[in-house]
CSV table of C-alpha atoms and ligand atoms in Angstrom, one decimal:
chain,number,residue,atom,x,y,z
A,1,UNK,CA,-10.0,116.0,-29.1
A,2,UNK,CA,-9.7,112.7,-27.8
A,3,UNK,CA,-7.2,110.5,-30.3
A,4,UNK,CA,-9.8,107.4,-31.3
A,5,UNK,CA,-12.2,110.4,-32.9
A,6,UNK,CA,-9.3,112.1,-34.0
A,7,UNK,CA,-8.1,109.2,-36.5
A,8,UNK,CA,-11.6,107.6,-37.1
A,9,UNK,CA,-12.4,111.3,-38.7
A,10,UNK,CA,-10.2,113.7,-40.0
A,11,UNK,CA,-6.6,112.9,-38.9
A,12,UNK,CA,-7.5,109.4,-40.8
A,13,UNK,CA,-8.5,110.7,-43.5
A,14,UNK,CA,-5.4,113.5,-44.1
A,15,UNK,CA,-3.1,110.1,-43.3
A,16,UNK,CA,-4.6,108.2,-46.2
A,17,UNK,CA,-4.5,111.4,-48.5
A,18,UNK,CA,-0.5,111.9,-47.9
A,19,UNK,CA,-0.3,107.8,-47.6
A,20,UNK,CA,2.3,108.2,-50.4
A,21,UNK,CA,4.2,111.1,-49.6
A,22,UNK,CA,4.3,109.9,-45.9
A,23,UNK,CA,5.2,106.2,-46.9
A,24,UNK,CA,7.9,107.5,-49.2
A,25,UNK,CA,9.1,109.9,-45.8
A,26,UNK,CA,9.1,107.0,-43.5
A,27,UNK,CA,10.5,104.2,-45.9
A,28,UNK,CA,14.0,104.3,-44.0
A,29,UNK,CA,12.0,103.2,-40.5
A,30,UNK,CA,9.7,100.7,-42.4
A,31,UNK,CA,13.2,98.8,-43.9
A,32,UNK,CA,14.9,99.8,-40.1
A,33,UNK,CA,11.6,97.2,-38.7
A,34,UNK,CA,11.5,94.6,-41.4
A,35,UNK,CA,15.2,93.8,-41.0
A,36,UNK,CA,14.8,92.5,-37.3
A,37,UNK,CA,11.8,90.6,-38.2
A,38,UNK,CA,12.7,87.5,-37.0
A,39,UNK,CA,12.9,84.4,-39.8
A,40,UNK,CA,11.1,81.8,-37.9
A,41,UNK,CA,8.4,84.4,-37.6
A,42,UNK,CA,5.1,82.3,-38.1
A,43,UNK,CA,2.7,85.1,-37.0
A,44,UNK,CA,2.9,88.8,-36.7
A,45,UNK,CA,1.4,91.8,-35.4
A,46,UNK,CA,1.7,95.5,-36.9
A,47,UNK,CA,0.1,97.9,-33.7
A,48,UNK,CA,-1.6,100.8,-35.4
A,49,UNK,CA,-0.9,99.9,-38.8
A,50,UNK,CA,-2.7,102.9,-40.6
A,51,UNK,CA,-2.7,102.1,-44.6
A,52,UNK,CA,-0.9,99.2,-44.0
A,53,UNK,CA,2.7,99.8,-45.4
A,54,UNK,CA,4.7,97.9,-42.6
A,55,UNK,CA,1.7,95.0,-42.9
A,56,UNK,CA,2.4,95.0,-46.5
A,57,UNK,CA,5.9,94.5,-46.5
A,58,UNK,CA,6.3,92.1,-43.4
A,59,UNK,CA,4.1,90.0,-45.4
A,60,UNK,CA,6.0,90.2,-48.5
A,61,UNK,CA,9.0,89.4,-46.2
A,62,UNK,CA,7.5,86.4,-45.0
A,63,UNK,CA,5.8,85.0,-47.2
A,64,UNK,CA,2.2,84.0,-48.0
A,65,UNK,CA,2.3,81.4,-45.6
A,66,UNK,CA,2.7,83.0,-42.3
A,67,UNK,CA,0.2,85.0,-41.3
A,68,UNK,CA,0.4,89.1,-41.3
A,69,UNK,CA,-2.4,90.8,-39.2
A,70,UNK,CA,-2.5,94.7,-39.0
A,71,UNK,CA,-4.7,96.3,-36.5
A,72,UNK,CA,-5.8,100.0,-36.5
A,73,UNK,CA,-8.4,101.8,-35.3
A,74,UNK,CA,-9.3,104.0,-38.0
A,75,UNK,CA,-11.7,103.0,-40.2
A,76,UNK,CA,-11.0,105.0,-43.3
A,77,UNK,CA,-7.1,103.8,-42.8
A,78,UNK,CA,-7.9,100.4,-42.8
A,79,UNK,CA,-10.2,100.6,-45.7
A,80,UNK,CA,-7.1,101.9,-47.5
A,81,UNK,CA,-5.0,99.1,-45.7
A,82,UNK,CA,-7.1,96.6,-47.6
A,83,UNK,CA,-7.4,98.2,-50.8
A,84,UNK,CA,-4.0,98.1,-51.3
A,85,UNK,CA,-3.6,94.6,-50.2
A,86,UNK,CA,-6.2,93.5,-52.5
A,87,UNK,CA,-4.2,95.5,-55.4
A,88,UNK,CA,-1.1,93.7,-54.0
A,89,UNK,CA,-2.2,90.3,-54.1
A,90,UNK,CA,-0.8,90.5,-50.6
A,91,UNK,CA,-1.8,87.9,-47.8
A,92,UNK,CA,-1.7,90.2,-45.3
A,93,UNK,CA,-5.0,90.8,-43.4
A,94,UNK,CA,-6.4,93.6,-41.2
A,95,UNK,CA,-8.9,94.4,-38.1
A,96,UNK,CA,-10.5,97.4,-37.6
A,97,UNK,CA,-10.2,97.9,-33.7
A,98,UNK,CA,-9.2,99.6,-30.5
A,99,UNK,CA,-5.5,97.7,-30.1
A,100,UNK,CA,-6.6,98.6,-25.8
A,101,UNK,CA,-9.8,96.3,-25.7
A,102,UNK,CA,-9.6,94.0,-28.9
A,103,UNK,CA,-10.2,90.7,-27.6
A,104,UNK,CA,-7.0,89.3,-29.6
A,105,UNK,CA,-6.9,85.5,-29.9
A,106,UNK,CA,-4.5,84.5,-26.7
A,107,UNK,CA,-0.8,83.7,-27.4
A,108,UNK,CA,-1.6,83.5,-31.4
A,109,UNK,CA,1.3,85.9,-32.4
A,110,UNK,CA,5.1,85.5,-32.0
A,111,UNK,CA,6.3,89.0,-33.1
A,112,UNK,CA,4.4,92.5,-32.9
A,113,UNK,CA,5.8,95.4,-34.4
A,114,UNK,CA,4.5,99.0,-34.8
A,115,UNK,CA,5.8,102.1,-36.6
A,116,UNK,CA,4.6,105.0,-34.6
A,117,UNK,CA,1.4,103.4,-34.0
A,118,UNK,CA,1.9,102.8,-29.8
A,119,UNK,CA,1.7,106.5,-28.7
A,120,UNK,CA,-1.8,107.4,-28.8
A,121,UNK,CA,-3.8,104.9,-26.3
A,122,UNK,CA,-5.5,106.7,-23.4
A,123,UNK,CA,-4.8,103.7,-21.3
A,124,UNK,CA,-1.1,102.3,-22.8
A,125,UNK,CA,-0.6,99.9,-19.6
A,126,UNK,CA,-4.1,98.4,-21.0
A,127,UNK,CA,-2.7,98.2,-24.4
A,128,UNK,CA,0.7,96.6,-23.4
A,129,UNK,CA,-1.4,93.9,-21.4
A,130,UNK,CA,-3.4,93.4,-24.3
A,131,UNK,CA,-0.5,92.6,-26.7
A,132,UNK,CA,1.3,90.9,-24.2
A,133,UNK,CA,-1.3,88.4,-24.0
A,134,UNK,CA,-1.9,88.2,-27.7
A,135,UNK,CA,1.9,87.2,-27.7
A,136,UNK,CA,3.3,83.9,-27.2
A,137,UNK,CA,6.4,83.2,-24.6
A,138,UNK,CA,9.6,84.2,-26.5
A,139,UNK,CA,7.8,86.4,-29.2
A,140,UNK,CA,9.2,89.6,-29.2
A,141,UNK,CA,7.6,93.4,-29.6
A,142,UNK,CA,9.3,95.8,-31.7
A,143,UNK,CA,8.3,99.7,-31.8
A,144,UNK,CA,9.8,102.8,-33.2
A,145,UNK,CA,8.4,106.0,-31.8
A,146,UNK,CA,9.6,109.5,-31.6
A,147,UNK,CA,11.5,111.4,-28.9
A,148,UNK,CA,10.5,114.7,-27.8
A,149,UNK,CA,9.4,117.6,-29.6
A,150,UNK,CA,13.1,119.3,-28.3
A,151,UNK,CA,15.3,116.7,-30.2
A,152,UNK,CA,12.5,117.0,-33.4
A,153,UNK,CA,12.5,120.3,-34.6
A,154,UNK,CA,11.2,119.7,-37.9
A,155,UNK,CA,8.0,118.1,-36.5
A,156,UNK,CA,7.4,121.3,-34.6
A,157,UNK,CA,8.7,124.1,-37.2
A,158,UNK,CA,4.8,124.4,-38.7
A,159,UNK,CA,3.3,125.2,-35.4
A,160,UNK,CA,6.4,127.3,-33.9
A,161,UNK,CA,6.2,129.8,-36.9
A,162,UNK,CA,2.3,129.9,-37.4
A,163,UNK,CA,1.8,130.4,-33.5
A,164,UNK,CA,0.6,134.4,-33.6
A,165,UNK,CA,-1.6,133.5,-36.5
A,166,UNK,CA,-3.3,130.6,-34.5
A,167,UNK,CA,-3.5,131.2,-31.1
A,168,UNK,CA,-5.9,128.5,-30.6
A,169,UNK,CA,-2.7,126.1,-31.7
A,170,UNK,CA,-3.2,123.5,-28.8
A,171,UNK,CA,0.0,123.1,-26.5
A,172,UNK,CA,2.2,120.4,-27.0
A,173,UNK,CA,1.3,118.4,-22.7
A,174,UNK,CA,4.7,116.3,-22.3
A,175,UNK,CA,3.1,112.2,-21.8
A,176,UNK,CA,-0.5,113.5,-23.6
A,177,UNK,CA,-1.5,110.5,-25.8
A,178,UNK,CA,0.0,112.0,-28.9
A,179,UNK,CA,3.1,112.0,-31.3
A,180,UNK,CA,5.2,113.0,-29.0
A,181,UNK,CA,3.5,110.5,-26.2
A,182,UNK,CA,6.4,108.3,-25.8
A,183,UNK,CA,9.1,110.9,-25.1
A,184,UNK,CA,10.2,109.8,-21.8
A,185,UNK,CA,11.9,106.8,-22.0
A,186,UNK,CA,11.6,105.8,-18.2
A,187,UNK,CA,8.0,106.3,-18.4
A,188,UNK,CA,7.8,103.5,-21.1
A,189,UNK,CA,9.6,101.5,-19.9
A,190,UNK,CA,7.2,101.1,-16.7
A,191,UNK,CA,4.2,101.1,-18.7
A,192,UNK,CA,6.2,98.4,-20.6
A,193,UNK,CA,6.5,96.2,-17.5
A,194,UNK,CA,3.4,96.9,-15.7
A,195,UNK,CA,1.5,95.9,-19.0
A,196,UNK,CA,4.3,92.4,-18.3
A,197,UNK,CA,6.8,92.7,-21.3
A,198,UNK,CA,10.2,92.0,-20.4
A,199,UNK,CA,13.6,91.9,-21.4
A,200,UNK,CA,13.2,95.9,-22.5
A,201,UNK,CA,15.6,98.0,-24.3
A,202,UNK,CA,14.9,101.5,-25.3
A,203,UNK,CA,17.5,102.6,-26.9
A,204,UNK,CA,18.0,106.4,-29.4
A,205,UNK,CA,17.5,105.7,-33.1
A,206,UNK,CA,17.9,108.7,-35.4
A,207,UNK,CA,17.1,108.2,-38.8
A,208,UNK,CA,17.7,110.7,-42.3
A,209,UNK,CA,14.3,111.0,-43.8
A,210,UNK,CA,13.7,112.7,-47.1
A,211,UNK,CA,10.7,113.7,-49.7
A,212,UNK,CA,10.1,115.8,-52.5
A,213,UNK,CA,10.0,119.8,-51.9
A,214,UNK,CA,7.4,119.8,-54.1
A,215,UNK,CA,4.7,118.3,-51.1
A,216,UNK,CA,6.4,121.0,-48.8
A,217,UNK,CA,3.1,123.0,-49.0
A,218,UNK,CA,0.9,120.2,-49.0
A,219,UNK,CA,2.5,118.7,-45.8
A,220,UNK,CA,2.6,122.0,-43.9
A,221,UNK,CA,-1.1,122.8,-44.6
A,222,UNK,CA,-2.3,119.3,-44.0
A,223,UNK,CA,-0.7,117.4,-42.0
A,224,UNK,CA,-0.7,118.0,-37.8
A,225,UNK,CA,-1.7,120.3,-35.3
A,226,UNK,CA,-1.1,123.6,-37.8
A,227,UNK,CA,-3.1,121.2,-41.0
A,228,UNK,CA,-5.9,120.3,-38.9
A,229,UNK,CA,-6.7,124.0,-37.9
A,230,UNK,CA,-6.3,125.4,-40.8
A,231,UNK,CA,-8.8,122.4,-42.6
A,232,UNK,CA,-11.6,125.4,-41.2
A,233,UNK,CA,-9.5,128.5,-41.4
A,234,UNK,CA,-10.1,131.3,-43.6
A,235,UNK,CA,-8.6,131.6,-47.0
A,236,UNK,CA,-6.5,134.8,-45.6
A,237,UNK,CA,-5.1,132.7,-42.6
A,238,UNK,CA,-4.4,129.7,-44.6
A,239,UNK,CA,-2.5,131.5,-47.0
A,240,UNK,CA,-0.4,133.8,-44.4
A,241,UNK,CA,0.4,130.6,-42.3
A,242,UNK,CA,1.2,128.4,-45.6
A,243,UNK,CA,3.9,131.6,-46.3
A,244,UNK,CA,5.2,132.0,-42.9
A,245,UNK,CA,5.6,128.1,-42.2
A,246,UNK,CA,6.9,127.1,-45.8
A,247,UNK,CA,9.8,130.3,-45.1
A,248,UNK,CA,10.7,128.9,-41.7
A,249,UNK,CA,11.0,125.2,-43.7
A,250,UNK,CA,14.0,126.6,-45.5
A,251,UNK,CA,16.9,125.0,-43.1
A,252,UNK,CA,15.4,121.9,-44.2
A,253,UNK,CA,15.1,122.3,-48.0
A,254,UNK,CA,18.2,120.8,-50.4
A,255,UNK,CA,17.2,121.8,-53.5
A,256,UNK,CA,14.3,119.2,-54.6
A,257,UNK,CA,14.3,117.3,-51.4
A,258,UNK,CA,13.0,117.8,-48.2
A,259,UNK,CA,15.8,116.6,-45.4
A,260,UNK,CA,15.5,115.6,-41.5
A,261,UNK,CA,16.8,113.6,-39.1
A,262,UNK,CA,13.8,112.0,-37.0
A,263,UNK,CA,14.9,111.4,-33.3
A,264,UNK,CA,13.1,108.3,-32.5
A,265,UNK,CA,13.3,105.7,-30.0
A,266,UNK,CA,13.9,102.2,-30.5
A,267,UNK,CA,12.0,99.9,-28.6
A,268,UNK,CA,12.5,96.1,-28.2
A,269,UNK,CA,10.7,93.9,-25.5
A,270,UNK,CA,10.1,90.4,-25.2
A,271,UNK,CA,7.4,88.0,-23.6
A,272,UNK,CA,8.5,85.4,-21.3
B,301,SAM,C1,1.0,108.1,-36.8
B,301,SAM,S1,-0.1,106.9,-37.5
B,301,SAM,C2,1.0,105.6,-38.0
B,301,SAM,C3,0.4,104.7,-39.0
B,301,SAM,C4,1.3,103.6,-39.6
B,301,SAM,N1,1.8,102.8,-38.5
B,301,SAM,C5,2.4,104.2,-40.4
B,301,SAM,O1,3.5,104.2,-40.0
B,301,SAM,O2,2.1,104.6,-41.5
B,301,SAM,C6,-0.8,106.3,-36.0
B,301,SAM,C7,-1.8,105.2,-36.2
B,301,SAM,O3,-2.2,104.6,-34.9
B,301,SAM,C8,-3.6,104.4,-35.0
B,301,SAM,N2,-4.2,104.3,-33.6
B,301,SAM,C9,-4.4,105.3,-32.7
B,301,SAM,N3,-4.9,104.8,-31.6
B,301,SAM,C10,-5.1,103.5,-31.8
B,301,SAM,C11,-5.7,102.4,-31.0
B,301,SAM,N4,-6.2,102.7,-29.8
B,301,SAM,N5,-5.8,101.2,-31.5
B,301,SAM,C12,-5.3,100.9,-32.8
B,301,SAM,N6,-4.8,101.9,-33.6
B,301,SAM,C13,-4.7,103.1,-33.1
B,301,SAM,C14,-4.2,105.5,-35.8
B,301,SAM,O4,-5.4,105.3,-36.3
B,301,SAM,C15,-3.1,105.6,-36.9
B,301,SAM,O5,-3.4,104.9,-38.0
């Protein structure tokens, strides 16, 4: 399934369902980007900003008077982006849109930042061309995004144990637009330059994240490649696979949390 469908239908809609278990998961990488947020930071782009968390809190770490943008292009996860703003009294705004094609005001933001919202363009060069001209000289781009599926074992543990139940479990294609997308470092870096970012640093960030084991069962039977088949799998399957995955979660399971280290990679560019 091609990604844009994907998150304008059904992986949207699971993201804004687990929006607070997955906010709560992912809270160590939102605080990771909001402390490099430049001070002088007058304007500022979130790339693929889903419900809006890393909006919401660059915004609340600016101020009301600079100006907060997130762009996604899912239309159900920016409906929740806004919702939440509105409930937040926050000033931060967003734009439903294809970060690839939007036709961004030139130069009109000084720092763009994105928690894993970079690795799913068809086209990335055209994406990085995009926000580079949306950027003004010296304003800076900041993304995390994850290694590959080798260094993230947790990511993969659903799929890995339910794989005799599902054998239509689509393959994991190393540089696919996907999660794991952005593995190769050397190959970002040149879709980096060619789309005219410089300055570009790429560097391994691994980061402890943790949730309650009580959404275990809800994240292993929502959420990825082994949630989204099993949305239209029988109730037999859906129970054998929520037992078989939720036993081979059990390295990861400390009593009431959930534990993981997310092998990510840190990726700072700048316009000039
Ligand atoms: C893994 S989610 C991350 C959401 C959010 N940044 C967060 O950390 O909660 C990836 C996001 O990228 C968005 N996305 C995918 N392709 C996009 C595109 N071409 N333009 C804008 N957003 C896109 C998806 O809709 C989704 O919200």
């Amino acid at each position: 399934m091609k990604q844009s469908s994907l998150w304008q239908g059904a992986g949207g809609n699971t993201w804004v369902a687990a929006q607070a278990l997955l906010d709560h998961m992912f809270q160590p990488i939102e605080d990771l980007l909001m402390q490099a947020i430049p001070s002088s930071t007058q304007s500022l782009l979130d790339v693929g900003c889903g419900t809006g968390a890393t909006t919401l809190a660059a915004a609340r770490r600016l101020g009301a008077d600079r100006r907060c943008t997130g762009v996604d292009i899912s239309g159900p996860m920016i409906a929740a982006a806004r919702e939440r703003a509105a409930q937040a009294h926050s000033s931060a705004t967003f734009i439903e849109a294809d970060a690839q094609r939007h036709a961004f005001e030139p130069a009109s933001f000084d720092a763009v930042i994105s928690r894993f919202g970079v690795m799913f363009f068809d086209d990335p060069v055209a994406a990085f061309s995009a926000l580079r001209r949306a950027t003004r000289d010296g304003g800076t781009l900041r993304c995390i995004v994850w290694r590959g599926p080798e260094d993230n074992p947790f990511m993969t543990t659903a799929e890995r144990s339910a794989a005799a139940l599902l054998p239509q479990l689509p393959a994991r294609a190393p540089d696919e637009p996907g999660q794991f997308g952005f593995a190769n470092p050397d190959r970002v870096q040149a879709m980096l330059e060619q789309g005219g970012w410089r300055d570009i640093a790429i560097t391994p960030l691994d980061v402890g994240c943790s949730f309650p084991e009580q959404d275990l069962l809800h994240y292993i039977t929502h959420m990825g490649p082994v949630g989204r088949l099993l949305q239209s799998a029988d109730e037999s399957t859906r129970q054998q696979v929520a037992d078989v995955a939720r036993a081979a979660f059990e390295p990861f399971v400390y009593g009431d949390r959930v534990r993981y280290t997310a092998a990510l990679w840190d990726i700072h560019a700048g316009a000039r």
